[in-house]
Amino acid sequence: MLKLMNPFLENIRECQKTDKRLMEKLVLINEGKETNIKVDENGVMRFHGRVCVPDVSELKKMIMEEGHRSGLSIHPG
């Protein structure tokens, strides 16, 4: 089956593997003890459908910068 993945999510997935807290959650997921976090079909950990951002400062900075540049982040009033 063909899986489409953008480079940004690939980077997040790889960084998730280095985040101690997320790896502890992954152990709980595999033991059936964690229900709020799921691993999607691309191997990305998500909390209620939202991507779990690993504790990598460069990655967090990139997300914040993109959010500020995006026209979708503007509050209408």
CSV table of C-alpha atoms in Angstrom, one decimal:
chain,number,residue,atom,x,y,z
A,1,MET,CA,0.0,0.0,0.0
A,2,LEU,CA,1.3,3.5,-0.9
A,3,LYS,CA,1.7,5.8,2.0
A,4,LEU,CA,2.1,9.5,1.5
A,5,MET,CA,4.2,11.4,4.0
A,6,ASN,CA,5.5,14.9,3.9
A,7,PRO,CA,9.1,15.6,5.0
A,8,PHE,CA,8.0,17.6,8.0
A,9,LEU,CA,6.0,14.7,9.4
A,10,GLU,CA,8.9,12.4,8.6
A,11,ASN,CA,11.1,14.6,10.7
A,12,ILE,CA,8.7,14.7,13.5
A,13,ARG,CA,8.3,10.9,13.5
A,14,GLU,CA,12.1,10.5,13.7
A,15,CYS,CA,12.4,13.1,16.4
A,16,GLN,CA,9.6,11.3,18.4
A,17,LYS,CA,11.9,8.3,18.6
A,18,THR,CA,14.5,10.4,20.5
A,19,ASP,CA,12.1,11.9,23.0
A,20,LYS,CA,12.3,10.0,26.3
A,21,ARG,CA,8.8,11.0,27.4
A,22,LEU,CA,7.2,10.0,24.2
A,23,MET,CA,9.1,6.7,24.2
A,24,GLU,CA,7.7,6.0,27.7
A,25,LYS,CA,4.2,6.6,26.3
A,26,LEU,CA,4.9,4.3,23.4
A,27,VAL,CA,5.7,1.5,25.9
A,28,LEU,CA,2.4,2.1,27.5
A,29,ILE,CA,0.6,2.1,24.1
A,30,ASN,CA,2.2,-1.3,23.3
A,31,GLU,CA,1.1,-2.7,26.6
A,32,GLY,CA,-2.4,-1.5,26.0
A,33,LYS,CA,-2.3,0.9,29.0
A,34,GLU,CA,-2.3,4.3,27.1
A,35,THR,CA,-5.5,5.2,25.3
A,36,ASN,CA,-5.2,8.9,24.6
A,37,ILE,CA,-2.2,8.6,22.4
A,38,LYS,CA,-2.3,6.6,19.2
A,39,VAL,CA,0.3,5.8,16.5
A,40,ASP,CA,-1.1,6.6,13.1
A,41,GLU,CA,-0.6,4.6,9.8
A,42,ASN,CA,2.6,6.5,9.2
A,43,GLY,CA,4.1,5.8,12.6
A,44,VAL,CA,3.4,9.3,14.0
A,45,MET,CA,2.3,9.5,17.6
A,46,ARG,CA,-0.9,11.6,18.0
A,47,PHE,CA,-2.9,12.8,21.0
A,48,HIS,CA,-6.6,12.9,20.1
A,49,GLY,CA,-5.6,13.2,16.5
A,50,ARG,CA,-3.0,16.0,17.0
A,51,VAL,CA,0.7,15.4,16.4
A,52,CYS,CA,2.8,14.9,19.5
A,53,VAL,CA,5.6,17.3,19.1
A,54,PRO,CA,8.9,15.9,20.5
A,55,ASP,CA,11.0,18.0,22.9
A,56,VAL,CA,13.4,19.2,20.1
A,57,SER,CA,14.0,23.0,20.3
A,58,GLU,CA,14.8,23.4,16.6
A,59,LEU,CA,11.5,21.6,15.7
A,60,LYS,CA,9.5,23.7,18.1
A,61,LYS,CA,11.0,26.9,16.8
A,62,MET,CA,10.2,25.9,13.2
A,63,ILE,CA,6.5,25.1,14.1
A,64,MET,CA,6.2,28.5,15.9
A,65,GLU,CA,7.7,30.4,13.0
A,66,GLU,CA,5.4,28.7,10.5
A,67,GLY,CA,2.4,29.4,12.7
A,68,HIS,CA,3.2,33.1,12.8
A,69,ARG,CA,3.8,33.3,9.1
A,70,SER,CA,0.6,31.5,8.2
A,71,GLY,CA,-2.4,33.6,7.2
A,72,LEU,CA,-4.6,31.0,9.0
A,73,SER,CA,-3.2,31.9,12.4
A,74,ILE,CA,-4.6,35.5,12.3
A,75,HIS,CA,-7.4,36.2,14.9
A,76,PRO,CA,-10.3,37.9,13.1
A,77,GLY,CA,-11.3,40.2,15.9
